[in-house]
Amino acid sequence: MPLIDETARGVFVISVTPFLPGGGVDFDSLDRVTDFYLERGATGLTILGMMGEAPKLTQGEAREISARVIARAGACPVVVGVSAPGLAAVAELSAAVMDLGAAGVMIAPPSSLRTDAQIHGYFTQAVGAAGAGVPVVLQDYPLATGVQIDAAVIGRIVEDLPQIVMLKHEDWPGLAKITALRRAEAAGRRRISILCGNGGLFLPEEMARGADGAMTGFAYPEMLAEVVARAAAGEMDRAQDIFDAYLPLVRYEQQQGAGLAVRKYVLARRGAIAHASLRSPGAPLPPEAVAEVERLIARQERRLKELG
Amino acid sequence: MPLIDETARGVFVISVTPFLPGGGVDFDSLDRVTDFYLERGATGLTILGMMGEAPKLTQGEAREISARVIARAGACPVVVGVSAPGLAAVAELSAAVMDLGAAGVMIAPPSSLRTDAQIHGYFTQAVGAAGAGVPVVLQDYPLATGVQIDAAVIGRIVEDLPQIVMLKHEDWPGLAKITALRRAEAAGRRRISILCGNGGLFLPEEMARGADGAMTGFAYPEMLAEVVARAAAGEMDRAQDIFDAYLPLVRYEQQQGAGLAVRKYVLARRGAIAHASLRSPGAPLPPEAVAEVERLIARQERRLKELG
Amino acid sequence: MPLIDETARGVFVISVTPFLPGGGVDFDSLDRVTDFYLERGATGLTILGMMGEAPKLTQGEAREISARVIARAGACPVVVGVSAPGLAAVAELSAAVMDLGAAGVMIAPPSSLRTDAQIHGYFTQAVGAAGAGVPVVLQDYPLATGVQIDAAVIGRIVEDLPQIVMLKHEDWPGLAKITALRRAEAAGRRRISILCGNGGLFLPEEMARGADGAMTGFAYPEMLAEVVARAAAGEMDRAQDIFDAYLPLVRYEQQQGAGLAVRKYVLARRGAIAHASLRSPGAPLPPEAVAEVERLIARQERRLKELG
Amino acid sequence: MPLIDETARGVFVISVTPFLPGGGVDFDSLDRVTDFYLERGATGLTILGMMGEAPKLTQGEAREISARVIARAGACPVVVGVSAPGLAAVAELSAAVMDLGAAGVMIAPPSSLRTDAQIHGYFTQAVGAAGAGVPVVLQDYPLATGVQIDAAVIGRIVEDLPQIVMLKHEDWPGLAKITALRRAEAAGRRRISILCGNGGLFLPEEMARGADGAMTGFAYPEMLAEVVARAAAGEMDRAQDIFDAYLPLVRYEQQQGAGLAVRKYVLARRGAIAHASLRSPGAPLPPEAVAEVERLIARQERRLKELG
């Protein structure tokens, strides 16, 4: 399978991990949701991220899921999250998934990091642990990790570590960071791929600032694909029209901690997975929220029809 | 001036503090923006909150601003934020602003609090510091304070401290918390007013869950007023139509840390304040962001015209 | 092997994990340091804790180390740390080490927990994941986890979860918490074993407050054993004399983050392990620190000779 | 009154703020404890620090206390803590106390700072707020502020801001930081004064690493003065003998959050202040702790007598 590199663009969907109501991994649904993402415009997939309930999996399950998705995705590149409290676990999981055919690995900084030097030092070691030649995605997600990475520090990491080929950008607010990174590249620094997260909440603006696409999840991945494609084609108004139609639900899914139950509810409703179940701990969507989601979907469908 | 109580409803706009380009408080603009809020449907005002750049003011300025806004607002109730690292400062500022005619004070927990007992203990002391009979708004804003307050703990605080008459609700996700609080009240607990924050990002859902209105800022306060009024009248679809038209900008203003520059830019553009200046430290809106905001406003105006 | 229960007392030494200079686990030294601890008065051992560099191990290594120590320790109970970001990993590791003959497992709360209800809920789930009948040690270490657990919350956990048989107490300051827990037990609550951490820095006072012993590491475990034995025998002055002689070094080892290199240096110097190496990331002791440690050891030996 | 500069050395005692049992400031005791510190070897005083209960004071009280201590201290330099959530308050308090005759101001970073650039930027602004020519002490206390400042960042701050004349060093572990700073100075960087905090817990080692003295509190300031004097004279063994005699109590006072009640208890017992009262919130020493402190003092006195 091809490896990702700094030219990656489009939409890498953060895949959910489907579970059976009893708690086991639902491998049939895993195949189905993989197909679902690819049919709706994903140019890549990312698995075992935070929204993939990765910390709730055993290592054995994590490998089995990786193998299944990579096999199903065929020529479509699959990035695997390998963040772990220690470097030995990073190394072990990275070697395993690259053997299985992953296109690269994604690493977020542990929440204990504070100073610029600590962050730079950690990624130096983590890239070493990922293995020689393995493409690495740097996940910059301060809201979840508590680690703030200055644009200049990302720059030094990019200069010193050629294996870093992509930034999963989900700093918030982070538009100025995209601009700063692209300016430094225009002034001579090696270009990397920037794919944006945060559920796509700022996707039109991020594309206009120079992002190459999205790496995030949303129950309607076709929106991400269309917005990225239109924006890349310079059709910013059409991109924003489509985005706006989905925005009420994007916003609703973006509730920290509660959003995954929303996403799985909609994916199950759309037939992409058999059950909306989260693995414990993780509550199903309460009835009030179901009603809210249904109302947003009905409005969204009307709006899309108007848009044509 | 009348005090707020548990029947408060509508929209208490979180007021910005206008500054002159040189850094001084712009008192003329303060009058103007007060009028602006009242003319666009505010039923109350809240000053010296986090979005009012309160920590950048000297105590003398804080009092002068309070006096000016309270005088200008006339019959409209003004809540004043009195959060401070120590109780002596809370007591001092609370006494001062109540003397000036404030309708109540708002208190957020200091970020060092962790356990339920610490939080309950703090509000017991803080209400004491606010002064006998002074109505107190409990500000529940975990994203900014780092303090998570369980719905059951809010319940015990409400039961034990009759001066707590209102919750400024900006937990995120927080819809389930509103439902939990209203259920406990339905089962017999004293009812309090719940006004919602977070820039209004979940306002339609919050109203449907039982909120009494909003206490937040947005450069178009008329949106907040209309959504609250329509929702209170049961016209949920119309409320949501209006909300959706403004949502792209609501979302854009909701960028933690960067949003205030956006809000002031738009308020200045609308003539509500003379200068978009933030007091140092606080950068003005960069040109890329100005272009993004202008584009969102143009689209918003078109959309509102279509809505009629 | 016998399981631990609420009558456990004495000193459970937190074992280091010895590494070869190249980074591999040094199993010969692991045997040697196990013997070393037992010969110097350990009544139990605790492995795979934070000071055992557990996060730097692969799962395979963690199991191999557990098997080796449990076999070597013979009749001496071995508690194994099984804290992990997710419950599936807790369950997997707990089942594995109990199969190998562990005497119980130790669980610290994940750093995301804040409210009393979250903490209680987590331990309910974690004890379930540990497995039916498995004795569980609750590790209360706010300085490392950021989670503050009120004495009353520990009480509710103890009442609701009979498998919790022991508290590894390292709140700081935490003397009042020991008193509160013992008072609640005197008033009727089920008694649990309390073993204290923090490198023994408050051991004499902790014993006087009602602790049953220590669960911590120090390069001179004979100090821990003697202080606990003397204190248990009511010879508080002798206990304190011995403690005071070692205190300058106890204090020096208690430097957050840097202390483990000190401990391994001294253990290597004493012949308990072959190499002072920490697994990467983890720097060896710099020459200035070596000189300081040597000076403290020389003074300590003089002082112990004077004491007789 | 003379200003502090980079040649400052000796012991700047962090002064307690004495309160009457009813909660008012006890100005008679303030005079008495000022004399007490000076008579026991203080070369300077630092007021309105965290251990001075500064956040519990009103601004009016803070100024009155500053005036009183500065007047009483005469030729002895008094540093005043002016940390505040906003720069306007820093500027206001700094101007006021420098007018009163303070020798300099001390500033700790607000807990929201993370990146190197944020920290450097903050001190640039804060030094500006302190006022032209005002000597500034940078307080580096990660355990309390949550802000970690790399030695290299301190270096850049020192290079860029000549008003920074002193570091209040209480990183923990922080011995390596002193060594790094002194090495950079040996290689040509401007030298600053380094006075150490943390209750003196590592004072002998800090002096050996190149510190100029202590800026901290302890109920027996004569220990700090003697250890610093002996260490400065090269009598390291005598310095350590004296230190060791007090160490059990130093350690006991160093309990985060609880230590101030201990310190005030002992100061009241020694007649330096009339009442051990802390201002609310702040509990008095419980009886178990009183017994522990008395026991430690009795043993300390015996030990000092043996030492001669």
Short mmCIF file of N, CA and C in Angstrom, two decimals, chain B residues 114-234:
data_model
loop_
_atom_site.label_atom_id
_atom_site.label_comp_id
_atom_site.label_asym_id
_atom_site.label_seq_id
_atom_site.Cartn_x
_atom_site.Cartn_y
_atom_site.Cartn_z
N ARG B 114 -11.49 21.66 42.83
CA ARG B 114 -11.63 20.35 42.19
C ARG B 114 -12.84 19.57 42.76
N THR B 115 -12.81 19.26 44.05
CA THR B 115 -13.82 18.37 44.61
C THR B 115 -15.16 19.08 44.81
N ASP B 116 -16.22 18.26 44.87
CA ASP B 116 -17.56 18.80 45.12
C ASP B 116 -17.58 19.66 46.38
N ALA B 117 -16.91 19.17 47.43
CA ALA B 117 -16.93 19.89 48.70
C ALA B 117 -16.22 21.24 48.58
N GLN B 118 -15.13 21.27 47.82
CA GLN B 118 -14.43 22.54 47.63
C GLN B 118 -15.31 23.55 46.90
N ILE B 119 -16.03 23.08 45.90
CA ILE B 119 -16.87 23.97 45.11
C ILE B 119 -18.03 24.49 45.97
N HIS B 120 -18.67 23.59 46.68
CA HIS B 120 -19.77 24.01 47.55
C HIS B 120 -19.26 24.98 48.61
N GLY B 121 -18.12 24.65 49.18
CA GLY B 121 -17.54 25.51 50.22
C GLY B 121 -17.20 26.89 49.67
N TYR B 122 -16.67 26.92 48.46
CA TYR B 122 -16.31 28.21 47.90
C TYR B 122 -17.53 29.10 47.69
N PHE B 123 -18.59 28.54 47.13
CA PHE B 123 -19.75 29.39 46.88
C PHE B 123 -20.42 29.83 48.18
N THR B 124 -20.34 28.98 49.21
CA THR B 124 -20.86 29.40 50.51
C THR B 124 -20.11 30.66 50.98
N GLN B 125 -18.80 30.63 50.86
CA GLN B 125 -18.01 31.79 51.29
C GLN B 125 -18.20 32.98 50.35
N ALA B 126 -18.27 32.69 49.07
CA ALA B 126 -18.35 33.79 48.10
C ALA B 126 -19.68 34.52 48.22
N VAL B 127 -20.75 33.76 48.46
CA VAL B 127 -22.06 34.40 48.63
C VAL B 127 -22.03 35.27 49.90
N GLY B 128 -21.36 34.77 50.93
CA GLY B 128 -21.18 35.57 52.13
C GLY B 128 -20.42 36.86 51.81
N ALA B 129 -19.39 36.73 51.01
CA ALA B 129 -18.60 37.90 50.66
C ALA B 129 -19.40 38.88 49.79
N ALA B 130 -20.29 38.36 48.98
CA ALA B 130 -21.09 39.24 48.11
C ALA B 130 -21.97 40.16 48.94
N GLY B 131 -22.36 39.69 50.11
CA GLY B 131 -23.15 40.55 51.00
C GLY B 131 -24.58 40.05 51.17
N ALA B 132 -25.12 40.25 52.34
CA ALA B 132 -26.47 39.76 52.66
C ALA B 132 -27.49 40.33 51.68
N GLY B 133 -28.30 39.45 51.14
CA GLY B 133 -29.39 39.89 50.28
C GLY B 133 -29.01 40.19 48.85
N VAL B 134 -27.72 40.13 48.53
CA VAL B 134 -27.30 40.43 47.16
C VAL B 134 -27.57 39.21 46.26
N PRO B 135 -28.33 39.38 45.17
CA PRO B 135 -28.57 38.25 44.27
C PRO B 135 -27.28 37.86 43.55
N VAL B 136 -27.03 36.56 43.51
CA VAL B 136 -25.78 36.07 42.93
C VAL B 136 -26.06 35.15 41.74
N VAL B 137 -25.32 35.38 40.65
CA VAL B 137 -25.34 34.50 39.48
C VAL B 137 -24.14 33.58 39.56
N LEU B 138 -24.39 32.26 39.53
CA LEU B 138 -23.30 31.29 39.52
C LEU B 138 -22.89 31.07 38.08
N GLN B 139 -21.62 31.39 37.76
CA GLN B 139 -21.14 31.19 36.40
C GLN B 139 -20.47 29.84 36.27
N ASP B 140 -21.02 28.97 35.45
CA ASP B 140 -20.54 27.60 35.29
C ASP B 140 -19.92 27.48 33.91
N TYR B 141 -18.60 27.67 33.83
CA TYR B 141 -17.92 27.81 32.55
C TYR B 141 -16.62 27.00 32.55
N PRO B 142 -16.74 25.69 32.52
CA PRO B 142 -15.58 24.81 32.70
C PRO B 142 -14.47 25.05 31.67
N LEU B 143 -14.83 25.39 30.44
CA LEU B 143 -13.80 25.57 29.41
C LEU B 143 -12.82 26.68 29.81
N ALA B 144 -13.33 27.69 30.50
CA ALA B 144 -12.46 28.80 30.90
C ALA B 144 -11.88 28.61 32.29
N THR B 145 -12.65 28.04 33.22
CA THR B 145 -12.18 27.95 34.61
C THR B 145 -11.47 26.63 34.90
N GLY B 146 -11.77 25.60 34.11
CA GLY B 146 -11.24 24.28 34.43
C GLY B 146 -11.99 23.57 35.54
N VAL B 147 -13.03 24.21 36.08
CA VAL B 147 -13.78 23.64 37.20
C VAL B 147 -15.06 22.99 36.68
N GLN B 148 -15.22 21.71 36.94
CA GLN B 148 -16.43 21.00 36.51
C GLN B 148 -17.39 20.87 37.69
N ILE B 149 -18.60 21.39 37.50
CA ILE B 149 -19.58 21.37 38.58
C ILE B 149 -20.72 20.43 38.19
N ASP B 150 -20.84 19.35 38.91
CA ASP B 150 -21.90 18.37 38.68
C ASP B 150 -23.28 19.02 38.87
N ALA B 151 -24.27 18.57 38.10
CA ALA B 151 -25.62 19.11 38.27
C ALA B 151 -26.11 18.93 39.71
N ALA B 152 -25.74 17.81 40.33
CA ALA B 152 -26.17 17.57 41.71
C ALA B 152 -25.53 18.59 42.67
N VAL B 153 -24.32 19.01 42.36
CA VAL B 153 -23.63 19.99 43.21
C VAL B 153 -24.29 21.37 43.04
N ILE B 154 -24.62 21.71 41.81
CA ILE B 154 -25.38 22.95 41.62
C ILE B 154 -26.67 22.88 42.44
N GLY B 155 -27.28 21.71 42.44
CA GLY B 155 -28.50 21.52 43.22
C GLY B 155 -28.29 21.79 44.70
N ARG B 156 -27.24 21.24 45.26
CA ARG B 156 -27.00 21.46 46.69
C ARG B 156 -26.68 22.91 46.98
N ILE B 157 -25.97 23.56 46.08
CA ILE B 157 -25.67 24.98 46.26
C ILE B 157 -26.96 25.79 46.23
N VAL B 158 -27.84 25.48 45.30
CA VAL B 158 -29.11 26.19 45.20
C VAL B 158 -29.95 25.99 46.46
N GLU B 159 -29.93 24.75 46.96
CA GLU B 159 -30.72 24.47 48.18
C GLU B 159 -30.17 25.21 49.38
N ASP B 160 -28.85 25.31 49.47
CA ASP B 160 -28.24 25.86 50.68
C ASP B 160 -28.08 27.37 50.64
N LEU B 161 -28.10 27.94 49.45
CA LEU B 161 -27.79 29.37 49.33
C LEU B 161 -28.89 30.09 48.56
N PRO B 162 -29.88 30.60 49.29
CA PRO B 162 -31.03 31.24 48.62
C PRO B 162 -30.63 32.45 47.78
N GLN B 163 -29.48 33.03 48.04
CA GLN B 163 -29.08 34.20 47.24
C GLN B 163 -28.70 33.83 45.81
N ILE B 164 -28.40 32.56 45.57
CA ILE B 164 -28.12 32.14 44.19
C ILE B 164 -29.47 32.09 43.47
N VAL B 165 -29.68 33.04 42.57
CA VAL B 165 -30.97 33.11 41.87
C VAL B 165 -30.86 32.74 40.40
N MET B 166 -29.64 32.64 39.91
CA MET B 166 -29.48 32.41 38.48
C MET B 166 -28.22 31.60 38.20
N LEU B 167 -28.31 30.77 37.16
CA LEU B 167 -27.16 30.06 36.65
C LEU B 167 -26.81 30.64 35.29
N LYS B 168 -25.57 31.11 35.14
CA LYS B 168 -25.06 31.41 33.79
C LYS B 168 -24.46 30.11 33.32
N HIS B 169 -25.17 29.47 32.45
CA HIS B 169 -24.86 28.11 32.02
C HIS B 169 -23.99 28.16 30.78
N GLU B 170 -22.72 27.78 30.95
CA GLU B 170 -21.94 27.59 29.73
C GLU B 170 -21.01 26.39 29.84
N ASP B 171 -21.55 25.36 30.47
CA ASP B 171 -20.89 24.07 30.37
C ASP B 171 -21.04 23.64 28.92
N TRP B 172 -20.09 22.84 28.44
CA TRP B 172 -20.13 22.43 27.04
C TRP B 172 -19.54 21.04 26.92
N PRO B 173 -20.23 20.00 26.66
CA PRO B 173 -21.65 20.01 26.33
C PRO B 173 -22.49 20.16 27.60
N GLY B 174 -23.58 20.87 27.50
CA GLY B 174 -24.33 21.17 28.70
C GLY B 174 -25.84 20.99 28.57
N LEU B 175 -26.29 20.46 27.45
CA LEU B 175 -27.74 20.32 27.29
C LEU B 175 -28.32 19.37 28.34
N ALA B 176 -27.61 18.27 28.60
CA ALA B 176 -28.10 17.31 29.58
C ALA B 176 -28.17 17.94 30.97
N LYS B 177 -27.29 18.89 31.24
CA LYS B 177 -27.31 19.54 32.56
C LYS B 177 -28.57 20.38 32.75
N ILE B 178 -28.98 21.09 31.70
CA ILE B 178 -30.22 21.86 31.81
C ILE B 178 -31.39 20.92 32.10
N THR B 179 -31.45 19.82 31.37
CA THR B 179 -32.53 18.85 31.59
C THR B 179 -32.50 18.32 33.02
N ALA B 180 -31.31 17.99 33.52
CA ALA B 180 -31.19 17.47 34.88
C ALA B 180 -31.65 18.49 35.91
N LEU B 181 -31.26 19.74 35.72
CA LEU B 181 -31.65 20.79 36.68
C LEU B 181 -33.17 21.00 36.66
N ARG B 182 -33.74 21.06 35.48
CA ARG B 182 -35.19 21.31 35.40
C ARG B 182 -35.97 20.12 35.96
N ARG B 183 -35.47 18.92 35.77
CA ARG B 183 -36.15 17.74 36.34
C ARG B 183 -36.15 17.78 37.85
N ALA B 184 -35.00 18.16 38.42
CA ALA B 184 -34.92 18.22 39.88
C ALA B 184 -35.87 19.29 40.41
N GLU B 185 -36.02 20.36 39.65
CA GLU B 185 -36.97 21.40 40.07
C GLU B 185 -38.41 20.89 39.96
N ALA B 186 -38.67 20.14 38.89
CA ALA B 186 -40.02 19.57 38.74
C ALA B 186 -40.33 18.64 39.91
N ALA B 187 -39.29 18.04 40.47
CA ALA B 187 -39.47 17.13 41.60
C ALA B 187 -39.45 17.87 42.93
N GLY B 188 -39.43 19.21 42.90
CA GLY B 188 -39.59 19.93 44.15
C GLY B 188 -38.53 20.94 44.53
N ARG B 189 -37.40 20.94 43.84
CA ARG B 189 -36.37 21.87 44.25
C ARG B 189 -36.71 23.29 43.78
N ARG B 190 -36.24 24.26 44.54
CA ARG B 190 -36.43 25.67 44.22
C ARG B 190 -35.97 25.94 42.79
N ARG B 191 -36.78 26.66 42.05
CA ARG B 191 -36.44 26.98 40.67
C ARG B 191 -35.50 28.17 40.61
N ILE B 192 -34.53 28.09 39.71
CA ILE B 192 -33.67 29.25 39.46
C ILE B 192 -33.77 29.62 37.99
N SER B 193 -33.32 30.83 37.71
CA SER B 193 -33.25 31.26 36.31
C SER B 193 -32.01 30.64 35.68
N ILE B 194 -32.16 30.14 34.46
CA ILE B 194 -31.00 29.62 33.72
C ILE B 194 -30.86 30.43 32.44
N LEU B 195 -29.76 31.17 32.35
CA LEU B 195 -29.45 31.91 31.12
C LEU B 195 -28.17 31.31 30.54
N CYS B 196 -28.15 31.15 29.23
CA CYS B 196 -27.08 30.38 28.60
C CYS B 196 -26.02 31.25 27.93
N GLY B 197 -24.81 30.73 27.92
CA GLY B 197 -23.67 31.46 27.37
C GLY B 197 -23.15 30.82 26.10
N ASN B 198 -21.83 30.65 26.03
CA ASN B 198 -21.19 30.03 24.86
C ASN B 198 -21.53 30.75 23.57
N GLY B 199 -21.73 32.05 23.63
CA GLY B 199 -21.98 32.82 22.42
C GLY B 199 -23.27 32.47 21.73
N GLY B 200 -24.12 31.71 22.40
CA GLY B 200 -25.41 31.35 21.81
C GLY B 200 -25.35 30.15 20.88
N LEU B 201 -24.22 29.45 20.88
CA LEU B 201 -23.99 28.39 19.89
C LEU B 201 -25.02 27.25 19.96
N PHE B 202 -25.66 27.08 21.11
CA PHE B 202 -26.66 26.02 21.26
C PHE B 202 -28.01 26.59 21.71
N LEU B 203 -28.24 27.86 21.44
CA LEU B 203 -29.39 28.55 22.02
C LEU B 203 -30.74 27.89 21.70
N PRO B 204 -31.03 27.49 20.46
CA PRO B 204 -32.35 26.88 20.23
C PRO B 204 -32.56 25.62 21.09
N GLU B 205 -31.56 24.77 21.12
CA GLU B 205 -31.69 23.55 21.92
C GLU B 205 -31.79 23.88 23.41
N GLU B 206 -31.02 24.86 23.85
CA GLU B 206 -31.06 25.23 25.27
C GLU B 206 -32.44 25.73 25.66
N MET B 207 -33.04 26.54 24.80
CA MET B 207 -34.39 27.02 25.10
C MET B 207 -35.37 25.85 25.17
N ALA B 208 -35.23 24.91 24.24
CA ALA B 208 -36.13 23.75 24.23
C ALA B 208 -35.95 22.89 25.48
N ARG B 209 -34.76 22.92 26.04
CA ARG B 209 -34.50 22.13 27.24
C ARG B 209 -34.97 22.82 28.51
N GLY B 210 -35.38 24.08 28.40
CA GLY B 210 -35.91 24.73 29.58
C GLY B 210 -35.17 25.96 30.06
N ALA B 211 -34.21 26.43 29.27
CA ALA B 211 -33.51 27.66 29.66
C ALA B 211 -34.48 28.85 29.59
N ASP B 212 -34.16 29.89 30.35
CA ASP B 212 -34.99 31.09 30.37
C ASP B 212 -34.49 32.16 29.41
N GLY B 213 -33.37 31.90 28.76
CA GLY B 213 -32.83 32.89 27.85
C GLY B 213 -31.34 32.78 27.73
N ALA B 214 -30.72 33.86 27.35
CA ALA B 214 -29.28 33.87 27.10
C ALA B 214 -28.60 34.94 27.94
N MET B 215 -27.41 34.65 28.37
CA MET B 215 -26.52 35.67 28.93
C MET B 215 -25.19 35.48 28.24
N THR B 216 -25.04 36.19 27.15
CA THR B 216 -23.84 36.00 26.35
C THR B 216 -23.67 37.21 25.46
N GLY B 217 -22.61 37.22 24.71
CA GLY B 217 -22.39 38.33 23.80
C GLY B 217 -22.41 37.83 22.37
N PHE B 218 -22.78 38.71 21.48
CA PHE B 218 -22.72 38.44 20.03
C PHE B 218 -22.89 39.80 19.38
N ALA B 219 -22.23 39.97 18.25
CA ALA B 219 -22.24 41.29 17.63
C ALA B 219 -23.62 41.67 17.10
N TYR B 220 -24.51 40.68 17.00
CA TYR B 220 -25.90 40.94 16.59
C TYR B 220 -26.83 40.49 17.72
N PRO B 221 -26.94 41.30 18.76
CA PRO B 221 -27.75 40.85 19.91
C PRO B 221 -29.22 40.67 19.53
N GLU B 222 -29.66 41.30 18.44
CA GLU B 222 -31.04 41.12 18.02
C GLU B 222 -31.33 39.67 17.67
N MET B 223 -30.32 38.92 17.25
CA MET B 223 -30.53 37.49 16.99
C MET B 223 -30.86 36.78 18.29
N LEU B 224 -30.08 37.04 19.33
CA LEU B 224 -30.32 36.40 20.62
C LEU B 224 -31.74 36.70 21.10
N ALA B 225 -32.12 37.97 21.00
CA ALA B 225 -33.43 38.40 21.49
C ALA B 225 -34.55 37.72 20.71
N GLU B 226 -34.39 37.65 19.41
CA GLU B 226 -35.45 37.07 18.58
C GLU B 226 -35.56 35.56 18.79
N VAL B 227 -34.42 34.89 18.85
CA VAL B 227 -34.46 33.44 19.05
C VAL B 227 -35.11 33.12 20.40
N VAL B 228 -34.73 33.87 21.43
CA VAL B 228 -35.32 33.61 22.75
C VAL B 228 -36.82 33.89 22.73
N ALA B 229 -37.21 34.99 22.12
CA ALA B 229 -38.63 35.35 22.09
C ALA B 229 -39.45 34.32 21.31
N ARG B 230 -38.95 33.94 20.15
CA ARG B 230 -39.69 32.96 19.33
C ARG B 230 -39.76 31.61 20.04
N ALA B 231 -38.65 31.20 20.62
CA ALA B 231 -38.65 29.91 21.32
C ALA B 231 -39.61 29.95 22.50
N ALA B 232 -39.59 31.07 23.24
CA ALA B 232 -40.49 31.19 24.38
C ALA B 232 -41.95 31.16 23.93
N ALA B 233 -42.19 31.63 22.71
CA ALA B 233 -43.55 31.63 22.17
C ALA B 233 -43.89 30.30 21.49
N GLY B 234 -42.96 29.37 21.55
CA GLY B 234 -43.23 28.06 20.96
C GLY B 234 -42.99 27.99 19.45
#
